[in-house]
Every structure is written in structure tokens, then in C-alpha cells.
Short mmCIF file of C-alpha atoms and ligand atoms in Angstrom, two decimals:
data_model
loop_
_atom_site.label_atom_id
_atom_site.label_comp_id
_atom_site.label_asym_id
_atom_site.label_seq_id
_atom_site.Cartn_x
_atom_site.Cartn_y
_atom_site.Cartn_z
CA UNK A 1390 0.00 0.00 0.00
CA UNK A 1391 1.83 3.43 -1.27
CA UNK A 1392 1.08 6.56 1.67
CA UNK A 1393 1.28 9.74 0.28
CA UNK A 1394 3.57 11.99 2.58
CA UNK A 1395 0.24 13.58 4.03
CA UNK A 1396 -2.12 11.87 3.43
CA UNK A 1397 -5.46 13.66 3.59
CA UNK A 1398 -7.10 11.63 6.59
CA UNK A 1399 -11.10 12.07 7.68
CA UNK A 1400 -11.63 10.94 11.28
CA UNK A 1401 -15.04 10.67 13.20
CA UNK A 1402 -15.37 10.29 16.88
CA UNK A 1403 -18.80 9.32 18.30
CA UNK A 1404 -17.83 6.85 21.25
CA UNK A 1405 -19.66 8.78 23.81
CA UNK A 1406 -22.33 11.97 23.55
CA UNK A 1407 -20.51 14.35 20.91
CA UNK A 1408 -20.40 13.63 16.92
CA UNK A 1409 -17.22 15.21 15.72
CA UNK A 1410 -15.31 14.68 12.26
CA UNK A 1411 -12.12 16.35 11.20
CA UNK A 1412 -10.04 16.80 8.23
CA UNK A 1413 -6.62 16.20 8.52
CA UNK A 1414 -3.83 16.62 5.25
CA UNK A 1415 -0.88 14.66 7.31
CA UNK A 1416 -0.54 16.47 10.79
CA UNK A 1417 -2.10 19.82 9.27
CA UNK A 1418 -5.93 20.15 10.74
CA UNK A 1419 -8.26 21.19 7.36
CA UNK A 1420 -11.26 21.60 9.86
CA UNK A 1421 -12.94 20.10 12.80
CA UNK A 1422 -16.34 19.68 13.91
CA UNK A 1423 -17.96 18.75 16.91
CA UNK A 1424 -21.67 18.38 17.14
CA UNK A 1425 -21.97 18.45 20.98
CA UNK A 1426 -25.14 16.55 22.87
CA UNK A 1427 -24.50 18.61 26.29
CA UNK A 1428 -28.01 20.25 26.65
CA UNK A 1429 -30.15 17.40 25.71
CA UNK A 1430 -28.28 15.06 28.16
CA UNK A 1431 -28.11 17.62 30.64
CA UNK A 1432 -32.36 17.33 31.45
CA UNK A 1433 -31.31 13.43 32.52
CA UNK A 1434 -28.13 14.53 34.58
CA UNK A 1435 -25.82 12.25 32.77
CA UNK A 1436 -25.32 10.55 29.27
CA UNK A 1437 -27.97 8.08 28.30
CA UNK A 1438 -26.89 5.50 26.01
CA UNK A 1439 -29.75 5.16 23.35
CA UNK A 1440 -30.70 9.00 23.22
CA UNK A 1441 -26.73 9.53 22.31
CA UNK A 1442 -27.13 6.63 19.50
CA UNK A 1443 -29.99 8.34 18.23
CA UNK A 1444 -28.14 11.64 18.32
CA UNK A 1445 -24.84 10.62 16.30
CA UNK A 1446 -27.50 8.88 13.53
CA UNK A 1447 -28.83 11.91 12.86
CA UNK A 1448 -25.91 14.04 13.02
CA UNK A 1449 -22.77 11.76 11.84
CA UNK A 1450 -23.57 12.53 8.10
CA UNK A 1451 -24.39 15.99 8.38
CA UNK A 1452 -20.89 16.68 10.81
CA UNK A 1453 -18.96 14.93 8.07
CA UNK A 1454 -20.19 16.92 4.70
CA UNK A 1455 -19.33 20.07 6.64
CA UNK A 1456 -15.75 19.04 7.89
CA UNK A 1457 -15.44 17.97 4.25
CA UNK A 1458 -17.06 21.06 3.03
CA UNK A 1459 -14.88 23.19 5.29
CA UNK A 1460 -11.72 21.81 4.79
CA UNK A 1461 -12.72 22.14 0.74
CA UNK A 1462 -11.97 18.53 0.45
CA UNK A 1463 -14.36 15.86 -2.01
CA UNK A 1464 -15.20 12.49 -0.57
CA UNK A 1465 -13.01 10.78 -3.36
CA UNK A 1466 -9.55 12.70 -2.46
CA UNK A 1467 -9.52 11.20 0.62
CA UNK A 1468 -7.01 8.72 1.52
CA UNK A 1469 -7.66 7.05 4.41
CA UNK A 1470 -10.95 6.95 7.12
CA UNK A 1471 -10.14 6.76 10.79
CA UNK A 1472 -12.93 5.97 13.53
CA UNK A 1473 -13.14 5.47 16.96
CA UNK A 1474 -13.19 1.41 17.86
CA UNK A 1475 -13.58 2.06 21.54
CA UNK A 1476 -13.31 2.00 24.33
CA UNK A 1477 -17.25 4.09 25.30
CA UNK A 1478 -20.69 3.15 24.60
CA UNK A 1479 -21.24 0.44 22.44
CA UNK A 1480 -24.53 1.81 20.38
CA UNK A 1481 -22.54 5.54 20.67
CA UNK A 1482 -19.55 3.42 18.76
CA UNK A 1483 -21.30 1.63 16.34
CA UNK A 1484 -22.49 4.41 14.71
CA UNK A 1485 -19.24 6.21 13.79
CA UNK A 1486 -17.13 3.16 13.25
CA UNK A 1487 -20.04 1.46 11.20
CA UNK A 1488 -19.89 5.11 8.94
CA UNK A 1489 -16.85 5.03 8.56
CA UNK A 1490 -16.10 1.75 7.72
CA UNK A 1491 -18.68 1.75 5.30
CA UNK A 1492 -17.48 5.05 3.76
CA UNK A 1493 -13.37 3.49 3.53
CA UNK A 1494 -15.14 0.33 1.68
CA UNK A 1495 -16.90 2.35 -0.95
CA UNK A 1496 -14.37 4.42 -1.49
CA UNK A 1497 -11.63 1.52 -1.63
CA UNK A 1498 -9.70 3.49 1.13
CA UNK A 1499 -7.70 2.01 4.04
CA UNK A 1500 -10.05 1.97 7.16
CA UNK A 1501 -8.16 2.47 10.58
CA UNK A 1502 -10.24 1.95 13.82
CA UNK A 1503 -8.68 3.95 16.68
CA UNK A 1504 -8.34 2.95 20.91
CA UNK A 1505 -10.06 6.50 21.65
CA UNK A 1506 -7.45 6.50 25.21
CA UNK A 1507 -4.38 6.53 22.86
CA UNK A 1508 -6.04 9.54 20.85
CA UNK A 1509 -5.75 11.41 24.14
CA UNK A 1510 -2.60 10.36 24.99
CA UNK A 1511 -1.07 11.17 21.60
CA UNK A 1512 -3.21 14.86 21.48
CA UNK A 1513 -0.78 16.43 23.25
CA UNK A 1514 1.74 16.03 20.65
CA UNK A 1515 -0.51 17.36 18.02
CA UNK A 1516 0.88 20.19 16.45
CA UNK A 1517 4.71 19.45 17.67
CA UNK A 1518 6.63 18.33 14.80
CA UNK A 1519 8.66 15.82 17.06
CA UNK A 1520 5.28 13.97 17.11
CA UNK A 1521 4.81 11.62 20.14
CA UNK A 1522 8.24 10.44 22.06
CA UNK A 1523 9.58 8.89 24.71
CA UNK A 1524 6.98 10.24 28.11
CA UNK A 1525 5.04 9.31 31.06
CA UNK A 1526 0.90 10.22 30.07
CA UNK A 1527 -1.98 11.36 32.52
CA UNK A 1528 -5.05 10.56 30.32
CA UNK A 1529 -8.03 12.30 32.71
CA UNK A 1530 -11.48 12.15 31.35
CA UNK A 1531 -15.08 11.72 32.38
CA UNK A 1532 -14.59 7.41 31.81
CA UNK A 1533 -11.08 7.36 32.42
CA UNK A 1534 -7.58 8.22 34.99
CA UNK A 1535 -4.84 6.10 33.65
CA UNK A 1536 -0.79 7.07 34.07
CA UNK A 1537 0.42 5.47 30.66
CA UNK A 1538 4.35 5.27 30.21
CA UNK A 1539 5.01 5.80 26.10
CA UNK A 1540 7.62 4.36 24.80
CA UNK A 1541 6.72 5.38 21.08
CA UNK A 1542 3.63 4.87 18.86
CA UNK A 1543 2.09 1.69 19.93
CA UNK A 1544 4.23 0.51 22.87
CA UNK A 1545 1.81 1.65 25.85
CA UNK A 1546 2.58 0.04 29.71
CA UNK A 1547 -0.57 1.36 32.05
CA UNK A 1548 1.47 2.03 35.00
CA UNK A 1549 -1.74 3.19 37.35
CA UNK A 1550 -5.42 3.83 37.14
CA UNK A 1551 -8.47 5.04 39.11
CA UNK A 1552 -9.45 2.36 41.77
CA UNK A 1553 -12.85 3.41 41.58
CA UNK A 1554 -14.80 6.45 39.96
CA UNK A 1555 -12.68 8.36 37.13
CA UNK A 1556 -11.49 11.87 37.87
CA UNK A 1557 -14.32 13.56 35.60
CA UNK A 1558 -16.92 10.82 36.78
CA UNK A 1559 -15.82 12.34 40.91
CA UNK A 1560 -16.06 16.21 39.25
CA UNK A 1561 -19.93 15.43 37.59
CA UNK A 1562 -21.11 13.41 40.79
CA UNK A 1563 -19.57 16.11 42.81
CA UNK A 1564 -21.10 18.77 40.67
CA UNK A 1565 -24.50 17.25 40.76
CA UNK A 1566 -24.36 16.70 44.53
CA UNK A 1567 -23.44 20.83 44.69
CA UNK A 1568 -26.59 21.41 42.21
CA UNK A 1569 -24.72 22.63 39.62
CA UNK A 1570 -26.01 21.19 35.84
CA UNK A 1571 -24.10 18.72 33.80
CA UNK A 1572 -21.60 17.99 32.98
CA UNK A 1573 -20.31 19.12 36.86
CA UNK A 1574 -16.73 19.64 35.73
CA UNK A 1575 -16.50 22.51 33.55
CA UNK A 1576 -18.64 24.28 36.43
CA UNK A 1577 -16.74 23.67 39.25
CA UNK A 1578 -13.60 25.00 37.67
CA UNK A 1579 -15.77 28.10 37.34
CA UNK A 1580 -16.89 28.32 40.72
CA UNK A 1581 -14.02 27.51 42.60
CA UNK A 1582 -12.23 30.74 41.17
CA UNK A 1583 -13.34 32.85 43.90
CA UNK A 1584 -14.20 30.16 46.22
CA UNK A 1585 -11.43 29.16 49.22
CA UNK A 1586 -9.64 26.15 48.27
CA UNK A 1587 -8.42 25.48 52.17
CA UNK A 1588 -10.84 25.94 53.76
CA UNK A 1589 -11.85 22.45 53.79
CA UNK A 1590 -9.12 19.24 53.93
CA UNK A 1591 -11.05 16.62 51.96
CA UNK A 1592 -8.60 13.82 51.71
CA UNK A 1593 -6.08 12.66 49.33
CA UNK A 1594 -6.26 9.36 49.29
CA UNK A 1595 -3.77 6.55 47.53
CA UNK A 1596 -1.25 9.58 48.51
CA UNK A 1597 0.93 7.67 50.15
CA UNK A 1598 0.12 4.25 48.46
CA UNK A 1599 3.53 4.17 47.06
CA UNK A 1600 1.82 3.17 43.43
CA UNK A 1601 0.45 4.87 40.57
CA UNK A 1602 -3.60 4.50 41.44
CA UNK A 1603 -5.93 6.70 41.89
CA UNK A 1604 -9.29 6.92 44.34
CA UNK A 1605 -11.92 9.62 43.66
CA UNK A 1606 -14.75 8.30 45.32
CA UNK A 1607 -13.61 8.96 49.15
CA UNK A 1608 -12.97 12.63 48.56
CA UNK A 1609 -16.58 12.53 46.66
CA UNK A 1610 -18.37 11.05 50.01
CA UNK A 1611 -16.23 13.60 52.11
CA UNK A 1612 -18.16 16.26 50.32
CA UNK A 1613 -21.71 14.61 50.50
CA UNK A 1614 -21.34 14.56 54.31
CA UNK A 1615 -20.28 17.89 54.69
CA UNK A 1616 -23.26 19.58 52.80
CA UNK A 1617 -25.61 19.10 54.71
CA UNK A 1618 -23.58 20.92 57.99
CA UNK A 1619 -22.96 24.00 55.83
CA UNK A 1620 -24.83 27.51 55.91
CA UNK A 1621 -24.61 30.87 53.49
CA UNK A 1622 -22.59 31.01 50.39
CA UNK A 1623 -20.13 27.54 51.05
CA UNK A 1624 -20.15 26.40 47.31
CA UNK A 1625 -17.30 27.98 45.77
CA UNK A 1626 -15.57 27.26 48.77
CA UNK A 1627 -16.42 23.19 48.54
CA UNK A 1628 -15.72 23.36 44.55
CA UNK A 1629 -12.29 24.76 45.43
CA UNK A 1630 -11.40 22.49 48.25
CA UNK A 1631 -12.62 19.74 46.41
CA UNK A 1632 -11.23 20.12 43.22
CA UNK A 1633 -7.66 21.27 45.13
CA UNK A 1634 -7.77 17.52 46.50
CA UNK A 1635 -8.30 15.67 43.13
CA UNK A 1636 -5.43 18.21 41.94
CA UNK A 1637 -3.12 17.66 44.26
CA UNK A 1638 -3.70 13.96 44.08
CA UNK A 1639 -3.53 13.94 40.27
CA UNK A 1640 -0.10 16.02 40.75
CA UNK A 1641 1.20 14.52 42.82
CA UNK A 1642 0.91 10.76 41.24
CA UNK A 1643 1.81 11.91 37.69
CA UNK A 1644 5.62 13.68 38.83
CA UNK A 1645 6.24 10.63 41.03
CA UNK A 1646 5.68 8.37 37.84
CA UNK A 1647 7.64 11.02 35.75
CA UNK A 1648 10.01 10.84 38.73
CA UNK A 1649 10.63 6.42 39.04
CA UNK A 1650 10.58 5.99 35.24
CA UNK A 1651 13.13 8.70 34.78
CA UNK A 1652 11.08 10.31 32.06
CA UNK A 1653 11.99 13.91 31.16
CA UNK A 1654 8.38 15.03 29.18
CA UNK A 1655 5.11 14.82 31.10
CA UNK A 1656 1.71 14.84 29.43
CA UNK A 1657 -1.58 15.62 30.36
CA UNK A 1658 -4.84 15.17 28.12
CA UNK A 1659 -8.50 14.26 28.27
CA UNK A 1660 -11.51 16.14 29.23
CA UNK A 1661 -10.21 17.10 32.51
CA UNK A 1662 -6.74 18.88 31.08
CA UNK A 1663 -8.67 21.49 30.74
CA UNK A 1664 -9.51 22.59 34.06
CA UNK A 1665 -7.59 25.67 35.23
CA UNK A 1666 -6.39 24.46 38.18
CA UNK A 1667 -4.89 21.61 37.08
CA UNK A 1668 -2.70 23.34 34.41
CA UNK A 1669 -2.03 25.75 36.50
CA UNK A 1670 -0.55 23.09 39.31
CA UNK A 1671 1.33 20.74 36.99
CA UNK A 1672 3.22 23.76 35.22
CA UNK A 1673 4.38 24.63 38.59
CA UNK A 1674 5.28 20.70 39.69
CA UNK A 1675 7.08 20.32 35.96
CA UNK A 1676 8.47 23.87 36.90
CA UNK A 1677 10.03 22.28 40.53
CA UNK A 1678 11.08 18.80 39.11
CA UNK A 1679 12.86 20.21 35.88
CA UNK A 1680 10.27 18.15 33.89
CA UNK A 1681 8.94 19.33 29.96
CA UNK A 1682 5.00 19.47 30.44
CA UNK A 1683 3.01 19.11 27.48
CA UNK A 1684 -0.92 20.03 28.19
CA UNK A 1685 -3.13 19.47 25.53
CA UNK A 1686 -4.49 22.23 24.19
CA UNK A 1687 -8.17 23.55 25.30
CA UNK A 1688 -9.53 22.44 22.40
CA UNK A 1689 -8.16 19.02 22.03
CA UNK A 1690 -9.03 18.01 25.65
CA UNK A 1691 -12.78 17.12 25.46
CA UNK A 1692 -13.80 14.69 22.33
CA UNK A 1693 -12.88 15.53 19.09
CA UNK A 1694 -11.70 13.92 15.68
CA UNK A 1695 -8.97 15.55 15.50
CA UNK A 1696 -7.19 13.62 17.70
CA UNK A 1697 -9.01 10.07 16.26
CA UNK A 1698 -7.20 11.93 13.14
CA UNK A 1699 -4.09 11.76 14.36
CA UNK A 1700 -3.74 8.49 15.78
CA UNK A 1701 -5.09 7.27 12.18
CA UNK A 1702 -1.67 9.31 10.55
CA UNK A 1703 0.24 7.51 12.66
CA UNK A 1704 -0.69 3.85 12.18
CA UNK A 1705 -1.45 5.09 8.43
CA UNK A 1706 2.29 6.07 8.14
CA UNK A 1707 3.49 2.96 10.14
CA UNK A 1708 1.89 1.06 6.68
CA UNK A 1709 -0.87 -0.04 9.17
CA UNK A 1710 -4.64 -0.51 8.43
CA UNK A 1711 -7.67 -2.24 10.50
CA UNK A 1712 -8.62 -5.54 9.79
CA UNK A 1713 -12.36 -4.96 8.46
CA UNK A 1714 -13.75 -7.76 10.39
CA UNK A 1715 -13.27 -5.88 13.26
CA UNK A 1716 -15.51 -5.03 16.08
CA UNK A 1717 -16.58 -1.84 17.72
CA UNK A 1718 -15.66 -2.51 21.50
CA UNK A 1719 -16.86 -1.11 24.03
CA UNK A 1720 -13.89 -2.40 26.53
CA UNK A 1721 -10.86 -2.12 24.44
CA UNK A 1722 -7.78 -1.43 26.52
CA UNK A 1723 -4.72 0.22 26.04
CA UNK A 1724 -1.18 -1.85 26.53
CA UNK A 1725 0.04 -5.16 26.56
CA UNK A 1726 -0.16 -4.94 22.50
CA UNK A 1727 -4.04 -5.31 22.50
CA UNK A 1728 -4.83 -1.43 21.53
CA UNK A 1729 -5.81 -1.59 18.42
O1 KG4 B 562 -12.53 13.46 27.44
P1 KG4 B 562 -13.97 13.75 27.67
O2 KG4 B 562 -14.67 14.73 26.77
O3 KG4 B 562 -14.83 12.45 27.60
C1 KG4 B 562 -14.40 11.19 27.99
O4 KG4 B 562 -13.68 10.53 27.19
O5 KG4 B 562 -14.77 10.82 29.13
O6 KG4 B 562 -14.11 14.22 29.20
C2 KG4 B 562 -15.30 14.67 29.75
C3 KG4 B 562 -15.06 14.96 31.22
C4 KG4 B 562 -16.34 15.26 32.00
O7 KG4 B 562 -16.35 14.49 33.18
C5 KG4 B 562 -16.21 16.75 32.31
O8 KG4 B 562 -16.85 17.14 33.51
C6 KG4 B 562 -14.71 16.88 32.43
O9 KG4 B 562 -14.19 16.08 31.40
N1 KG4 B 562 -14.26 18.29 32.28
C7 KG4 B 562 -13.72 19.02 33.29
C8 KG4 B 562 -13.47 20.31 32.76
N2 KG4 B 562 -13.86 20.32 31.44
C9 KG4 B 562 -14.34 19.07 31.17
N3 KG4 B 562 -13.44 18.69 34.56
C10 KG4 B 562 -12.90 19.65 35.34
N4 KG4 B 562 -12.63 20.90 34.90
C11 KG4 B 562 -12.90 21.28 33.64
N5 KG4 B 562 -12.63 22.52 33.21
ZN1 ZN B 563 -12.65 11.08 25.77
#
């Protein structure tokens, strides 16, 4: 199979509640679009599973002819189609990676299914012409804490995870116990600006484990029995405290992995990244420990196709494609060689 040097790559991304598909010519970005399903899952609190399918069906062509349309490309100049395989919802997946298979078939293209948890790994390198290297990765989403060690493109060793509820998952419940609407994250970053981030010691537990896990659901129960104790204006002081202990935990674990597996470049993507605080925090630990820190930027932290797009360019220009018999799965894993 010839590659072109940049190829001109179209990758969709519908594993959980937003239908995105970008336009990539090699690592360039021709355009990006993100359909997002925020307000209609926002009445139920929380994603649910068959109103999202029902979403991307309606909006996966539609987001597809205008990131084609945008990026002023024509269905038959593409070269490749990259799609999320998993891991998310299963009838959220099917949708995309059934589109875009279909699409790579009748267009006789290569068709490359992507582990959506090594898109955010790798979206921190978007844009750098090094591409990914040698680094330890904090991949913090609403399904997902994992401290990944890259070795390059492919080689992934999961050296810790969350023990229980993911650091996004702890921000929404947290967020919906406070009585703030969903998705709980983005709003608590908000709030706890001018809120007093000491004023309560929630705990920060697996601290002193002397591994790489993570446990979010202690610090989430701290806060549901302190609610009902409190008088006046005590949010934006609980959003601060709170989200200073998930910080300082997330922090904390990510330089001492950096720190054991002598790795000089930290990285920190998924939905989380983008929370103030936390970018804030780990540019002053990288700062301290003499580490390179590469956040993702704002707009590559929550789901996108861009970075399904640039996963796909990788594995593209590693001669790789999907077997076509393949699955959407809703579990797929990342290391031990069983990513793709
Ligand atoms: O990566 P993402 O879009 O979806 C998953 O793959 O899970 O992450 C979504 C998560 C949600 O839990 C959301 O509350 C959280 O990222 N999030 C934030 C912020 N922005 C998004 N959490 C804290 N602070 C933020 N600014
Ligand atoms: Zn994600």
C-alpha cells in the first residue's frame, strides 16, 4: 500500500455523547467539527446511552459533509478513514465506526479503527513536529484516569489507574451533589475561582500508596457529608477544596511516575486537562522537578476527531490498516499490544 507523505485523513469520533469529524492533510488540521449533545443530556443529569445513538445517527452525516465542506476537500480525495473502535458506549460506537467503515469500503480506502485512550494520549503532541516520544501520560477524562508510560507509537505500559470512579466521573457526581447542571466539571472549575480552596481538607487518598492509582470516590463522600452541615454562600468554597484535593492527588501521582521511570516530558490530556487548576498546578510541579510538560491544548481536551485523526496518521504512516472484520468494542484497553 503506497502513503502519500500527508495523506489527507477524515476521522469521526462518536464513542460517547458528541459527533465530531475532522479533516486532517498529514498532521495539518483542514477543519474540525464537533456536534456536541450537552443540553439534551443535561435534562437526565448524565449521558444516556440510546438517546446519544440516536443523536450521532442523525448528526454523523451531516458533521462529516461540513468538515469535508470546510476543509474544501471531495469524498473521493480522501485517503484514508479513521474511527473510533472504543473503548465508550457500544450503540454511541457503532455508529461512527459502522460510517466510517462503510465510507473506507466504498471508497476503496484504508479503514483504521482507533483505541479513543491513545487519541488522548497522543493529542498532546498534536501540532509538535517531534510527534509523540519517549513520556510518562496522565489521560483524565469523564470514563477514564490512567498514568500510561510511552515508549513510542504503539508501545503503551498502564502504569496506574483510578481504583474506583474516574477523575471527571468524581467532578460530575460532585457537581451534581453541589446542584450545579451537567456535565459538573466545567462548572466547578468556574466556581471555585473565587471560592477558598483550604478551607476544607477533603482527603487525598492513595497519597501515600507508594503506586500509581488513583481513588476519587472517598474525597466525593467527604463532600456529601459535609453539605448538609454548611450555611450561606459555602459552594465555591467546597468546589475549590474539592477540586484542590483531586489536583493535588492527580499532581502529585503523575511527577512521582515522571520521577521512578526517569522520564523527562510529562503529558496531560482528556476532558479534565482542561480545568484551570490543574494546568495551573502541573506547570508549577514540571516547573520544581525540571520536567517538559506538554498540556493538551483547550480544544483538544474534550472529544474531538482531531485527535481520532491523528492516531489514524500515525498507524497510516506505520503502513498499518484495520482488519475490516473488526468489532466496535466497548472495553478495548490500552497496553500489553491489544490497543488496536
Ligand atoms: O474526554 P472527555 O470529553 O470524555 C471522555 O472521554 O470521558 O471528558 C469529559 C469529562 C467530563 O467528566 C467533564 O466534567 C470533564 O471532562 N471536564 C472538566 C473540565 N472540562 C471538562 N473537569 C474539570 N474541569 C474542567 N474545566
Ligand atoms: Zn474522551
Amino acid at each position: 500500500m503506497s502513503v502519500p507523505a500527508a495523506p489527507i485523513i477524515l476521522a469521526i469520533e462518536t464513542s460517547c455523547d458528541e459527533t465530531a469529524a475532522a479533516v486532517l492533510r498529514g498532521d495539518e488540521l483542514l477543519s474540525s467539527r464537533i456536534a456536541s449533545q450537552t443540553l439534551i443530556h443535561s435534562e437526565f443529569g448524565g449521558v444516556v446511552p440510546e438517546v446519544a445513538s440516536r443523536n450521532h445517527l442523525a448528526k454523523v452525516a451531516p458533521i462529516i459533509g461540513e468538515a469535508l465542506r470546510a476543509a474544501n476537500i471531495l469524498p473521493e480525495q480522501i485517503d484514508c478513514v479513521a474511527a473510533t473502535r472504543g473503548p465508550g458506549l457500544l450503540t454511541s460506537l457503532l455508529v461512527g465506526y459502522s460510517f466510517g467503515k462503510g465510507l473506507a469500503i466504498g471508497l476503496g480506502k484504508p479503514f483504521i479503527g482507533v483505541n479513543h485512550i491513545e487519541a488522548h494520549l497522543l493529542s498532546p503532541f498534536f501540532g509538535h513536529k517531534t510527534g509523540p516520544r519517549r513520556s510518562i501520560g496522565l489521560v483524565v477524562s469523564g470514563g477514564h484516569t490512567l498514568l500510561i508510560r510511552l515508549e513510542k507509537v504503539g508501545h503503551y505500559e498502564v502504569i496506574g489507574s483510578t481504583l474506583d470512579d474516574a477523575a471527571g466521573e468524581a467532578f460530575d457526581k460532585v457537581g451534581k451533589l453541589l446542584g450545579l447542571p451537567y456535565p459538573g466539571g466545567p462548572q466547578i472549575d468556574i466556581l471555585a475561582r473565587r471560592g477558598d480552596r483550604t478551607r476544607f481538607d477533603f482527603p487525598r487518598p492513595m497519597t501515600g500508596s507508594g503506586n500509581f492509582n488513583f481513588s476519587f470516590s472517598g474525597i466525593k463522600t467527604s463532600v456529601r457529608y459535609l453539605l448538609p452541615k454548611l450555611e450561606g454562600d459555602y459552594l465555591p468554597d467546597v468546589a475549590a477544596s474539592f477540586q484542590e484535593s483531586v489536583v493535588d492527588s492527580l499532581v502529585r501521582k503523575t511527577m512521582a511516575a515522571a520521577a521512578k521511570c526517569e522520564s523527562n516530558l510529562v503529558t496531560v490530556s482528556g476532558g479534565v486537562s482542561c480545568n484551570s487548576r490543574l494546568r495551573q498546578k502541573m506547570k508549577e510541579a514540571a516547573e520544581r522537578m525540571g520536567k517538559c510538560l506538554l498540556l493538551a491544548t483547550p480544544a483538544l481536551t474534550t472529544d474531538n476527531a482531531t485527535m481520532i485523526g491523528y492516531v489514524g496518521l500515525q498507524r497510516l504512516l506505520a503502513g498499518e490498516k484495520s482488519d475490516l472484520g473488526l468489532d466496535a468494542d466497548p472495553n478495548l484497553v490500552i497496553g500489553a499490544g491489544k490497543d488496536r
